[in-house]
Coordinates of C-alpha atoms in Angstrom, one line a residue:
Chain A
M1 CA -8.4 4.2 -77.7
K2 CA -4.6 3.9 -77.8
G3 CA -4.3 1.8 -74.6
K4 CA -6.2 -1.0 -76.4
N5 CA -4.5 -0.7 -79.7
I6 CA -2.3 -3.7 -80.4
L7 CA 0.1 -1.8 -82.6
Y8 CA 0.5 0.9 -80.0
W9 CA 1.0 -1.9 -77.4
L10 CA 3.7 -3.6 -79.5
R11 CA 5.4 -0.3 -80.2
S12 CA 5.4 0.6 -76.5
V13 CA 6.9 -2.8 -75.6
M14 CA 9.8 -2.2 -78.0
V15 CA 10.3 1.5 -77.2
I16 CA 10.6 0.6 -73.5
A17 CA 12.9 -2.4 -74.1
V18 CA 15.2 -0.5 -76.5
K19 CA 15.5 2.5 -74.2
D20 CA 16.4 0.3 -71.3
I21 CA 19.0 -1.6 -73.4
K22 CA 20.6 1.8 -74.4
V23 CA 20.4 3.3 -70.9
Y24 CA 21.1 0.4 -68.5
Y25 CA 23.1 -2.4 -70.2
M26 CA 26.5 -0.9 -69.3
T27 CA 25.7 0.1 -65.7
P28 CA 28.0 -1.4 -63.1
S29 CA 25.2 -3.3 -61.4
M30 CA 24.2 -5.0 -64.6
I31 CA 27.8 -5.9 -65.4
M32 CA 28.4 -7.2 -61.9
F33 CA 25.2 -9.2 -61.3
G34 CA 24.4 -10.1 -64.9
F35 CA 27.8 -10.9 -66.3
L36 CA 30.6 -11.3 -63.8
I37 CA 28.8 -13.4 -61.2
P38 CA 27.6 -16.2 -63.5
F39 CA 31.0 -16.5 -65.1
F40 CA 32.8 -16.4 -61.7
L41 CA 30.5 -19.1 -60.5
F42 CA 31.0 -21.2 -63.6
F43 CA 34.8 -21.1 -63.3
S44 CA 34.6 -21.8 -59.5
F45 CA 32.6 -24.9 -60.0
T46 CA 33.9 -26.2 -63.3
V47 CA 37.6 -25.5 -63.8
G48 CA 39.8 -28.5 -62.9
R49 CA 36.9 -31.0 -62.7
H50 CA 37.5 -32.6 -66.0
L51 CA 34.0 -32.1 -67.4
S52 CA 33.2 -32.6 -71.0
I53 CA 32.7 -29.5 -73.2
Q54 CA 29.0 -30.5 -73.4
S55 CA 28.5 -30.6 -69.6
S56 CA 30.5 -27.4 -69.2
I57 CA 28.4 -25.5 -71.7
V58 CA 25.2 -26.7 -70.1
R59 CA 26.4 -25.6 -66.7
L60 CA 27.5 -22.2 -68.0
I61 CA 24.4 -21.5 -70.0
S62 CA 22.2 -22.5 -67.1
M63 CA 23.9 -19.9 -64.9
T64 CA 23.9 -17.2 -67.4
V65 CA 20.2 -17.5 -68.3
F66 CA 19.4 -17.7 -64.6
F67 CA 21.5 -14.8 -63.2
T68 CA 21.9 -12.6 -66.2
S69 CA 18.2 -12.5 -67.2
S70 CA 16.9 -12.1 -63.7
S71 CA 19.3 -9.2 -62.9
A72 CA 18.0 -6.8 -65.5
G73 CA 14.6 -6.1 -64.0
Q74 CA 16.0 -6.0 -60.5
V75 CA 18.5 -3.4 -61.4
I76 CA 16.3 -1.3 -63.7
L77 CA 13.0 -1.0 -62.0
P78 CA 14.2 0.2 -58.6
M79 CA 16.5 2.7 -60.3
E80 CA 13.6 4.0 -62.4
R81 CA 11.4 4.2 -59.3
R82 CA 14.0 6.2 -57.4
M83 CA 14.6 8.6 -60.3
K84 CA 10.8 9.0 -60.9
T85 CA 11.3 8.0 -64.6
L86 CA 8.9 5.2 -63.9
D87 CA 6.3 7.7 -62.9
R88 CA 6.7 9.4 -66.2
I89 CA 6.1 6.1 -68.1
L90 CA 3.2 5.2 -65.8
A91 CA 1.6 8.6 -66.4
T92 CA 1.5 8.0 -70.2
P93 CA -1.1 5.9 -71.9
V94 CA 1.3 2.9 -72.1
P95 CA -0.6 -0.1 -70.7
L96 CA 0.8 -1.7 -67.6
S97 CA 1.1 -5.0 -69.5
A98 CA 3.3 -3.3 -72.2
L99 CA 5.5 -1.9 -69.5
I100 CA 6.0 -5.2 -67.7
I101 CA 6.6 -7.2 -71.0
G102 CA 8.9 -4.5 -72.2
K103 CA 10.9 -4.6 -69.0
S104 CA 11.0 -8.4 -69.2
F105 CA 12.4 -8.2 -72.8
V106 CA 15.4 -6.3 -71.5
G107 CA 16.5 -9.3 -69.4
L108 CA 15.5 -11.7 -72.1
F109 CA 17.8 -10.0 -74.7
F110 CA 20.5 -9.6 -72.1
G111 CA 20.4 -13.2 -70.9
F112 CA 20.0 -14.6 -74.5
T113 CA 23.0 -12.7 -75.8
V114 CA 25.3 -13.4 -72.9
S115 CA 24.3 -17.1 -73.1
I116 CA 24.6 -17.6 -76.8
L117 CA 28.1 -16.1 -77.1
P118 CA 29.8 -18.9 -75.2
V119 CA 27.9 -21.4 -77.3
I120 CA 29.2 -19.8 -80.5
F121 CA 32.7 -19.6 -79.0
A122 CA 32.6 -23.3 -78.0
L123 CA 31.2 -24.3 -81.4
L124 CA 34.1 -22.5 -83.2
F125 CA 37.0 -23.2 -80.9
F126 CA 36.2 -26.2 -78.7
K127 CA 34.5 -28.5 -81.3
L128 CA 31.3 -28.5 -79.3
T129 CA 28.6 -30.7 -80.8
V130 CA 25.0 -30.2 -79.9
S131 CA 22.1 -32.6 -80.5
G132 CA 19.6 -29.9 -81.4
I133 CA 20.6 -26.4 -82.1
G134 CA 17.0 -25.2 -82.6
L135 CA 15.9 -26.7 -79.3
L136 CA 19.0 -25.1 -77.6
L137 CA 18.1 -21.7 -79.0
I138 CA 14.4 -22.0 -78.1
G139 CA 15.4 -23.3 -74.6
I140 CA 17.7 -20.4 -74.0
F141 CA 15.1 -17.9 -75.3
L142 CA 12.2 -19.3 -73.2
S143 CA 14.4 -19.7 -70.0
S144 CA 15.8 -16.2 -70.4
W145 CA 12.3 -14.8 -70.6
V146 CA 11.1 -16.7 -67.6
F147 CA 14.0 -15.7 -65.4
S148 CA 13.8 -12.1 -66.7
M149 CA 10.1 -12.1 -65.8
M150 CA 11.0 -13.5 -62.4
G151 CA 13.4 -10.5 -61.9
V152 CA 10.6 -8.1 -62.9
F153 CA 8.3 -9.8 -60.4
F154 CA 10.8 -9.4 -57.6
S155 CA 11.4 -5.7 -58.5
S156 CA 7.7 -5.0 -58.7
F157 CA 7.7 -4.7 -54.9
P158 CA 7.8 -1.0 -54.3
V159 CA 11.5 -0.5 -53.4
Q160 CA 13.8 2.2 -54.7
K161 CA 17.2 0.6 -54.3
P162 CA 18.4 -2.3 -56.4
G163 CA 20.1 -3.7 -53.3
S164 CA 16.7 -4.0 -51.6
V165 CA 15.6 -6.5 -54.3
M166 CA 19.0 -8.1 -55.0
M167 CA 19.5 -9.2 -51.4
P168 CA 16.3 -11.3 -50.9
S169 CA 16.3 -12.5 -54.4
T170 CA 19.9 -13.7 -54.2
L171 CA 19.0 -15.5 -51.0
L172 CA 16.3 -17.3 -52.9
R173 CA 18.3 -17.8 -56.1
W174 CA 21.4 -19.4 -54.6
P175 CA 19.7 -22.4 -53.1
L176 CA 17.9 -23.0 -56.4
L177 CA 21.2 -23.1 -58.1
F178 CA 22.3 -26.1 -56.0
I179 CA 19.1 -28.1 -56.2
S180 CA 18.4 -27.7 -59.9
G181 CA 20.8 -30.4 -61.3
I182 CA 23.5 -28.0 -62.5
F183 CA 26.2 -29.2 -60.2
I184 CA 24.7 -32.5 -59.0
P185 CA 22.7 -34.4 -61.7
L186 CA 19.1 -35.1 -60.7
T187 CA 19.8 -38.8 -61.2
A188 CA 22.4 -38.6 -58.4
M189 CA 20.1 -36.9 -55.9
S190 CA 18.2 -38.5 -53.1
P191 CA 14.5 -39.0 -53.8
L192 CA 13.7 -36.2 -51.2
L193 CA 16.1 -33.7 -52.8
R194 CA 15.0 -34.7 -56.2
G195 CA 11.4 -34.0 -55.2
V196 CA 12.5 -30.5 -53.9
S197 CA 14.3 -29.8 -57.1
Y198 CA 11.0 -29.8 -59.0
I199 CA 9.9 -26.6 -57.3
S200 CA 12.9 -24.8 -59.0
P201 CA 12.2 -23.4 -62.5
L202 CA 15.9 -23.9 -63.2
T203 CA 15.5 -27.6 -63.1
Y204 CA 13.3 -27.5 -66.2
T205 CA 15.8 -25.2 -68.0
V206 CA 18.7 -27.6 -67.2
D207 CA 16.7 -30.5 -68.5
I208 CA 16.0 -28.8 -71.8
L209 CA 19.6 -27.7 -72.2
N210 CA 20.8 -31.2 -71.4
L211 CA 18.5 -32.7 -74.0
S212 CA 19.5 -30.1 -76.7
V213 CA 23.3 -30.5 -76.0
T214 CA 23.9 -34.0 -74.8
G215 CA 20.7 -35.7 -76.1
S216 CA 19.6 -37.0 -72.7
S217 CA 16.9 -35.7 -70.4
I218 CA 14.8 -36.8 -67.4
Q219 CA 11.4 -35.3 -68.0
S220 CA 9.5 -34.9 -71.2
L221 CA 10.0 -31.8 -73.3
F222 CA 6.3 -31.1 -73.0
I223 CA 6.5 -30.9 -69.2
N224 CA 9.7 -28.8 -69.3
F225 CA 8.3 -26.2 -71.7
G226 CA 4.8 -26.3 -70.1
V227 CA 6.2 -25.6 -66.6
L228 CA 8.4 -22.7 -67.9
I229 CA 5.5 -21.1 -69.8
I230 CA 3.1 -21.4 -66.8
L231 CA 5.8 -19.9 -64.5
N232 CA 6.2 -17.0 -66.9
V233 CA 2.5 -16.3 -66.8
I234 CA 2.5 -16.6 -63.0
F235 CA 5.4 -14.2 -62.6
Y236 CA 3.7 -11.8 -65.0
I237 CA 0.4 -11.9 -63.1
F238 CA 2.0 -11.3 -59.8
A239 CA 4.1 -8.4 -61.2
V240 CA 0.9 -6.8 -62.4
K241 CA -0.8 -7.4 -59.1
L242 CA 2.1 -5.8 -57.2
F243 CA 2.1 -2.8 -59.5
I244 CA -1.7 -2.3 -58.9
R245 CA -1.2 -2.8 -55.2
G246 CA 1.5 -0.1 -55.4
K247 CA -1.1 2.2 -56.9
V248 CA -3.4 1.6 -54.0
L249 CA -0.9 1.8 -51.2
G250 CA 1.5 4.3 -52.7
Y251 CA 5.2 4.0 -52.6
Chain B
M1 CA -14.6 29.6 -67.9
K2 CA -14.5 25.8 -68.5
N3 CA -12.9 23.6 -65.9
I4 CA -10.1 21.3 -67.0
V5 CA -9.9 19.6 -63.6
E6 CA -12.8 18.9 -61.4
V7 CA -12.1 17.1 -58.1
E8 CA -15.1 15.9 -56.1
N9 CA -14.9 14.6 -52.6
L10 CA -11.5 13.0 -53.1
T11 CA -10.6 10.8 -50.1
K12 CA -7.5 8.6 -49.7
Y13 CA -6.6 6.3 -46.9
Y14 CA -3.2 4.6 -46.5
K15 CA -4.4 1.7 -44.5
K16 CA -6.0 3.4 -41.5
F17 CA -4.3 6.8 -42.1
R18 CA -6.5 9.3 -43.8
A19 CA -4.3 11.4 -46.2
L20 CA -7.2 13.2 -48.0
N21 CA -10.5 14.1 -46.5
S22 CA -13.2 14.8 -49.1
V23 CA -11.1 17.2 -51.1
S24 CA -13.0 19.2 -53.8
F25 CA -11.7 21.9 -56.1
S26 CA -11.5 22.8 -59.8
V27 CA -8.9 24.2 -62.1
E28 CA -10.0 26.4 -64.9
E29 CA -8.8 25.8 -68.5
G30 CA -5.9 28.2 -69.4
E31 CA -4.9 29.2 -65.9
I32 CA -1.8 28.6 -63.9
F33 CA -2.9 26.9 -60.7
G34 CA -0.8 26.7 -57.6
F35 CA -1.2 23.8 -55.1
L36 CA 0.6 24.6 -51.9
G37 CA 0.8 22.9 -48.5
P38 CA 3.3 21.9 -45.9
N39 CA 5.0 18.5 -46.0
G40 CA 2.5 15.7 -45.2
A41 CA -0.6 17.9 -45.9
G42 CA -1.8 15.7 -48.7
K43 CA -0.3 17.7 -51.6
S44 CA 1.7 14.8 -53.1
T45 CA -1.2 12.4 -52.6
T46 CA -3.6 14.6 -54.5
V47 CA -1.1 15.2 -57.3
R48 CA -0.2 11.5 -57.6
I49 CA -3.9 10.7 -58.0
L50 CA -4.3 13.4 -60.7
N51 CA -1.2 12.0 -62.4
T52 CA -2.9 8.5 -62.5
L53 CA -0.1 7.1 -60.3
L54 CA -2.3 6.4 -57.2
L55 CA -5.8 5.2 -56.8
P56 CA -8.2 7.2 -54.6
T57 CA -10.2 5.4 -51.9
S58 CA -13.3 7.4 -52.9
G59 CA -14.3 10.5 -54.8
R60 CA -14.2 11.4 -58.5
V61 CA -11.9 13.3 -60.7
F62 CA -12.7 14.7 -64.2
M63 CA -9.8 15.9 -66.3
A64 CA -10.0 17.3 -69.8
G65 CA -13.6 16.1 -69.9
H66 CA -12.9 12.5 -69.0
D67 CA -13.6 10.6 -65.8
L68 CA -10.2 9.5 -64.4
G69 CA -11.6 6.4 -62.9
K70 CA -13.4 5.2 -66.0
E71 CA -11.2 6.6 -68.8
P72 CA -7.6 6.7 -67.4
Y73 CA -6.0 6.4 -70.9
E74 CA -8.0 9.3 -72.3
V75 CA -6.8 11.4 -69.3
K76 CA -3.2 10.2 -69.6
A77 CA -3.0 11.2 -73.3
R78 CA -3.9 14.8 -72.3
I79 CA -1.6 15.4 -69.4
G80 CA 2.2 16.1 -69.1
L81 CA 4.2 15.4 -66.0
V82 CA 7.3 17.2 -64.8
P83 CA 8.7 15.8 -61.5
E84 CA 10.6 17.7 -58.9
I85 CA 13.9 16.1 -59.9
S86 CA 15.2 16.8 -63.4
N87 CA 15.3 13.2 -64.7
P88 CA 16.0 12.9 -68.3
Y89 CA 17.9 9.7 -69.1
L90 CA 21.6 10.8 -68.8
E91 CA 22.8 8.3 -71.3
L92 CA 20.5 9.7 -74.0
S93 CA 20.8 12.9 -75.9
C94 CA 18.2 15.7 -75.7
Y95 CA 16.7 14.5 -79.0
E96 CA 16.6 10.8 -77.9
N97 CA 14.9 11.7 -74.6
L98 CA 12.2 13.7 -76.3
L99 CA 11.8 11.0 -79.0
F100 CA 11.4 8.3 -76.3
T101 CA 8.8 10.3 -74.4
G102 CA 6.9 11.1 -77.6
R103 CA 6.8 7.5 -78.6
L104 CA 5.3 6.6 -75.2
F105 CA 2.3 8.7 -76.2
G106 CA 1.9 6.8 -79.5
M107 CA 2.7 9.9 -81.6
K108 CA 3.7 9.4 -85.2
N109 CA 7.4 9.8 -85.8
R110 CA 6.8 12.7 -88.2
D111 CA 4.8 14.5 -85.5
I112 CA 7.4 13.8 -82.8
R113 CA 10.2 15.2 -85.0
S114 CA 8.3 18.3 -85.7
E115 CA 7.4 18.8 -82.0
I116 CA 11.0 18.1 -81.0
D117 CA 12.1 20.9 -83.3
N118 CA 9.6 23.3 -81.8
L119 CA 10.5 22.4 -78.2
L120 CA 14.3 22.5 -78.7
D121 CA 13.8 25.9 -80.2
F122 CA 11.3 27.1 -77.6
F123 CA 13.5 25.9 -74.7
E124 CA 16.7 27.3 -76.4
L125 CA 18.2 23.8 -76.5
E126 CA 18.7 23.5 -80.2
S127 CA 22.5 23.7 -79.9
K128 CA 22.3 20.7 -77.4
R129 CA 20.1 18.5 -79.6
N130 CA 22.6 15.7 -79.8
V131 CA 24.3 16.3 -76.5
K132 CA 23.8 13.6 -73.8
A133 CA 21.8 14.8 -70.8
E134 CA 24.7 13.9 -68.5
F135 CA 26.7 16.8 -70.0
L136 CA 23.9 19.4 -69.5
S137 CA 24.0 21.9 -66.7
K138 CA 21.3 21.8 -64.0
G139 CA 19.3 24.6 -65.7
L140 CA 19.5 22.9 -69.1
R141 CA 18.4 19.6 -67.6
R142 CA 15.4 21.3 -66.1
R143 CA 14.5 22.8 -69.4
L144 CA 14.8 19.4 -71.1
T145 CA 12.7 17.8 -68.4
I146 CA 9.9 20.4 -68.9
A147 CA 10.2 19.9 -72.7
M148 CA 9.7 16.2 -72.2
G149 CA 6.5 17.0 -70.2
L150 CA 5.2 19.0 -73.2
I151 CA 6.1 16.7 -76.0
N152 CA 2.5 15.4 -76.4
R153 CA 1.1 18.9 -76.4
P154 CA -0.8 18.3 -73.2
K155 CA -3.8 20.3 -72.2
L156 CA -2.7 20.2 -68.6
L157 CA 0.9 20.2 -67.4
F158 CA 1.8 19.2 -63.9
L159 CA 4.9 20.9 -62.7
D160 CA 6.5 20.0 -59.4
E161 CA 8.9 22.6 -58.0
P162 CA 9.7 24.1 -61.4
V163 CA 12.7 26.2 -60.4
S164 CA 14.0 24.4 -57.3
G165 CA 17.7 24.5 -56.9
L166 CA 18.3 26.8 -60.0
D167 CA 20.3 29.9 -60.2
I168 CA 18.5 33.2 -60.6
Q169 CA 19.0 33.5 -64.4
S170 CA 17.8 29.9 -65.0
A171 CA 14.9 30.3 -62.7
R172 CA 13.8 33.5 -64.4
L173 CA 14.1 31.9 -67.8
I174 CA 12.1 28.9 -66.8
K175 CA 9.4 31.1 -65.3
R176 CA 9.2 33.0 -68.6
L177 CA 9.0 29.8 -70.5
I178 CA 6.2 28.5 -68.2
R179 CA 4.2 31.7 -68.8
E180 CA 4.7 31.4 -72.6
A181 CA 3.7 27.8 -72.6
N182 CA 0.6 28.8 -70.7
E183 CA -0.1 31.6 -73.2
K184 CA 0.0 29.0 -75.9
G185 CA -2.9 27.3 -74.3
T186 CA -1.5 24.8 -71.8
T187 CA -3.1 24.8 -68.4
I188 CA -0.3 24.6 -65.7
F189 CA -0.7 22.9 -62.3
I190 CA 2.2 23.8 -60.1
T191 CA 3.1 22.3 -56.8
T192 CA 5.8 24.2 -54.9
H193 CA 7.1 25.2 -51.5
Q194 CA 8.6 28.4 -53.0
L195 CA 5.8 30.9 -52.3
N196 CA 7.5 33.6 -54.4
V197 CA 7.2 31.3 -57.4
A198 CA 3.5 30.7 -56.7
N199 CA 3.0 34.4 -56.2
D200 CA 4.8 35.3 -59.4
L201 CA 3.2 32.7 -61.7
C202 CA -0.2 31.5 -60.4
D203 CA -3.6 32.9 -61.3
R204 CA -5.1 31.0 -58.4
I205 CA -3.7 29.1 -55.4
A206 CA -5.1 26.3 -53.3
I207 CA -3.7 25.7 -49.9
I208 CA -4.1 22.2 -48.5
Q209 CA -3.6 21.3 -44.8
D210 CA -4.3 18.0 -43.0
G211 CA -5.9 16.6 -46.1
E212 CA -8.4 19.4 -46.6
I213 CA -8.4 22.5 -48.8
K214 CA -8.1 25.4 -46.5
A215 CA -8.1 28.3 -49.0
L216 CA -8.5 28.7 -52.7
D217 CA -8.3 32.1 -54.5
S218 CA -6.1 34.4 -56.4
P219 CA -2.8 35.4 -54.6
D220 CA -4.0 39.0 -54.2
R221 CA -7.3 38.1 -52.8
L222 CA -5.7 35.6 -50.4
K223 CA -3.4 38.4 -49.2
K224 CA -6.2 40.9 -48.8
A225 CA -8.2 38.4 -46.8
A226 CA -5.3 37.7 -44.4
K227 CA -6.1 38.7 -40.8
Q228 CA -2.7 40.2 -40.4
S229 CA -3.1 44.0 -40.8
Q230 CA -0.8 46.2 -42.8
A231 CA 2.0 48.1 -41.1
V232 CA 4.0 51.2 -41.5
E233 CA 7.7 50.8 -40.7
I234 CA 9.7 53.9 -39.9
H235 CA 13.5 54.4 -39.5
L236 CA 14.1 57.4 -37.2
D237 CA 17.3 59.3 -36.5
K238 CA 16.8 59.2 -32.7
L239 CA 14.6 56.3 -32.1
K240 CA 16.0 55.7 -28.6
D241 CA 14.7 59.0 -27.4
V242 CA 11.2 58.5 -28.8
D243 CA 8.4 57.8 -26.4
I244 CA 6.8 54.7 -27.8
K245 CA 3.6 55.5 -26.0
E246 CA 3.2 58.6 -28.2
L247 CA 3.5 56.4 -31.3
K248 CA 0.9 54.0 -29.9
S249 CA -1.5 56.9 -29.2
L250 CA -1.5 57.9 -32.9
K251 CA -4.9 57.4 -34.6
T252 CA -5.5 53.9 -36.2
V253 CA -2.3 52.4 -34.6
E254 CA -3.1 49.0 -33.1
R255 CA 0.4 48.0 -32.0
V256 CA 4.0 49.1 -32.1
D257 CA 7.0 46.9 -32.4
V258 CA 10.5 48.3 -32.0
N259 CA 13.5 46.5 -33.3
K260 CA 17.0 47.7 -34.1
G261 CA 16.3 51.3 -34.8
K262 CA 13.0 50.6 -36.6
A263 CA 9.5 51.1 -35.3
K264 CA 6.7 49.1 -36.9
L265 CA 3.2 50.5 -36.4
F266 CA 0.4 48.1 -37.2
T267 CA -2.6 49.7 -38.8
E268 CA -5.5 49.0 -41.1
H269 CA -5.2 52.4 -42.6
P270 CA -1.7 53.4 -43.5
E271 CA -2.9 56.3 -45.7
I272 CA -4.4 58.0 -42.5
L273 CA -1.3 57.3 -40.5
Y274 CA 1.3 58.9 -43.0
P275 CA 0.3 62.5 -42.4
L276 CA -0.1 61.9 -38.6
L277 CA 3.4 60.5 -38.4
I278 CA 4.9 63.4 -40.4
S279 CA 3.2 65.9 -38.1
W280 CA 4.3 64.0 -35.1
A281 CA 8.0 63.9 -36.3
E282 CA 8.0 67.7 -37.1
K283 CA 6.5 68.5 -33.7
N284 CA 9.1 66.5 -31.9
N285 CA 12.0 67.6 -34.2
I286 CA 12.6 64.0 -35.3
R287 CA 13.7 63.2 -38.8
I288 CA 12.0 60.2 -40.5
E289 CA 14.8 58.6 -42.6
I290 CA 12.7 55.9 -44.3
M291 CA 9.0 55.1 -44.2
N292 CA 7.8 51.7 -45.7
T293 CA 4.3 50.3 -46.0
L294 CA 4.3 46.5 -45.3
S295 CA 1.5 44.4 -46.6
P296 CA 0.9 40.7 -46.0
T297 CA 2.7 38.4 -48.3
L298 CA 1.7 35.0 -49.5
E299 CA 4.0 33.6 -46.9
D300 CA 2.0 35.4 -44.2
V301 CA -1.1 33.9 -45.6
F302 CA 0.4 30.4 -45.8
I303 CA 1.6 30.7 -42.1
E304 CA -1.8 32.0 -41.0
I305 CA -3.6 29.1 -42.7
T306 CA -1.3 26.2 -42.0
G307 CA 0.1 27.4 -38.8
K308 CA 3.5 26.2 -39.9
G309 CA 5.8 28.9 -41.0
F310 CA 9.4 29.2 -42.0
K311 CA 9.8 32.5 -40.3
K312 CA 7.5 35.0 -38.8
G313 CA 7.4 38.8 -38.6
P314 CA 8.6 41.6 -40.7
E315 CA 11.2 39.5 -42.6
G316 CA 8.5 37.7 -44.4
Q317 CA 6.8 40.9 -45.5
K318 CA 7.1 42.6 -48.8
K319 CA 8.3 46.2 -48.6
R320 CA 7.0 49.0 -50.7
H321 CA 9.7 51.7 -50.1
K322 CA 8.6 55.2 -49.7
K323 CA 11.4 57.6 -48.9
V324 CA 10.5 60.7 -47.0

């Protein structure tokens, strides 16, 4: 049966991801929430603060992987639901898992690309030095996927307007930004705040990026990667459950 | 004839609200089946369950020989879906939209390309092959959307409001294309509020109301079974002077309505009434300018069954003109 065929599954993932990239990458919502906001935030909290290029690039990448990757799903899925194009996909033999992974790949590619460009730019023009380029790429890749999956999870609630997802998710994402060690290093936080910071997935991303760029980190790499992988799986499972719940309740 | 859809005791609750109450019906292979009902009757719920987009609370559905509950992927591979809104991806060309949809069904690229050529030709979209959907007119977008529903050569095509919002030419073309697709072997399942579309296209019609199937038959049989009797409408040159009581006293006349120079005589036997009316007019030196037989329309049947009409009375009736 096609639904169980691994090649069909992989092809479905890519077909969905490529279509979404072609159709949605240049939409105003994607440009606004996925591109402009992280860069505005970066300049607001960085310019004039005499940070090193290493610290600045970690700060910028943290925000791009976080905002850019998570925006894709939140823009695309409600739009597809409203236009009934999601119904067309759900009525085909494409497995739900392929649909969700495919949608998460869109944010992954978007976040990875937008994050990697400043790194290349800084390497070429600002004499950026990094401790481990491989670790940096893997860290950006995994983080982009986790936050993209988080966006897909948020948009798996049966809403038809991107704003209906963006509003609550932004309310959740902004506080995470300030407790994850981007603007205030974890070492400078009070024990209470530092404890709270560990509930934010962004904390683990920032630690990986710090290690790969500056060479210093707080937790072990094993914990950072482990937490991000587990969170990715959790977001995926909840997204699947929400889709199935939508099939029971209707939307 | 073999059934392509068999619905058995389908029930759906949205929390405590019962949207479908033990609905059962079947669709024969090769027919154009109409599914009608007022808003909130359970029409969309039924169709969404058949489209595999919604899970029923209880009941069974067999489609194309497969149990929807146990083999959803086998069912999905054999159906096509055309929603009410024409929704190709505007940023993609006609070719890219069809290619994407074909790939979702796991078709080989060679087969997709061949099917795209057939569909673009069939839907007269060949000249628009590489044109983005955003530049297509409403009618062309509708054709492309229907073509996307047919890319996997489905045994059963679900069409929601196939000609809604289209001009007359586009609507006629789409109805012709639907008939041709049906002649090629695709069973068509239409949901619509446009009763003339259902009347023109459908072999059989089911009417759902309050989550239950209230009627299921061919349009002609449904109309014949309607309680509303036939009527003869006459336009007279001096209607004002006519004694309505005399018209009421004519044999077989059940009731007479008079409105704006027209008299409508309700009867079960218009063929008996014609000569009586002509004799009556000659005797009273009255000229009958127009005489029409009015028979119940699908709209009358719909109103009778659902109790929710758009308009009642002679406006909804189909006229068979017979000038005297």
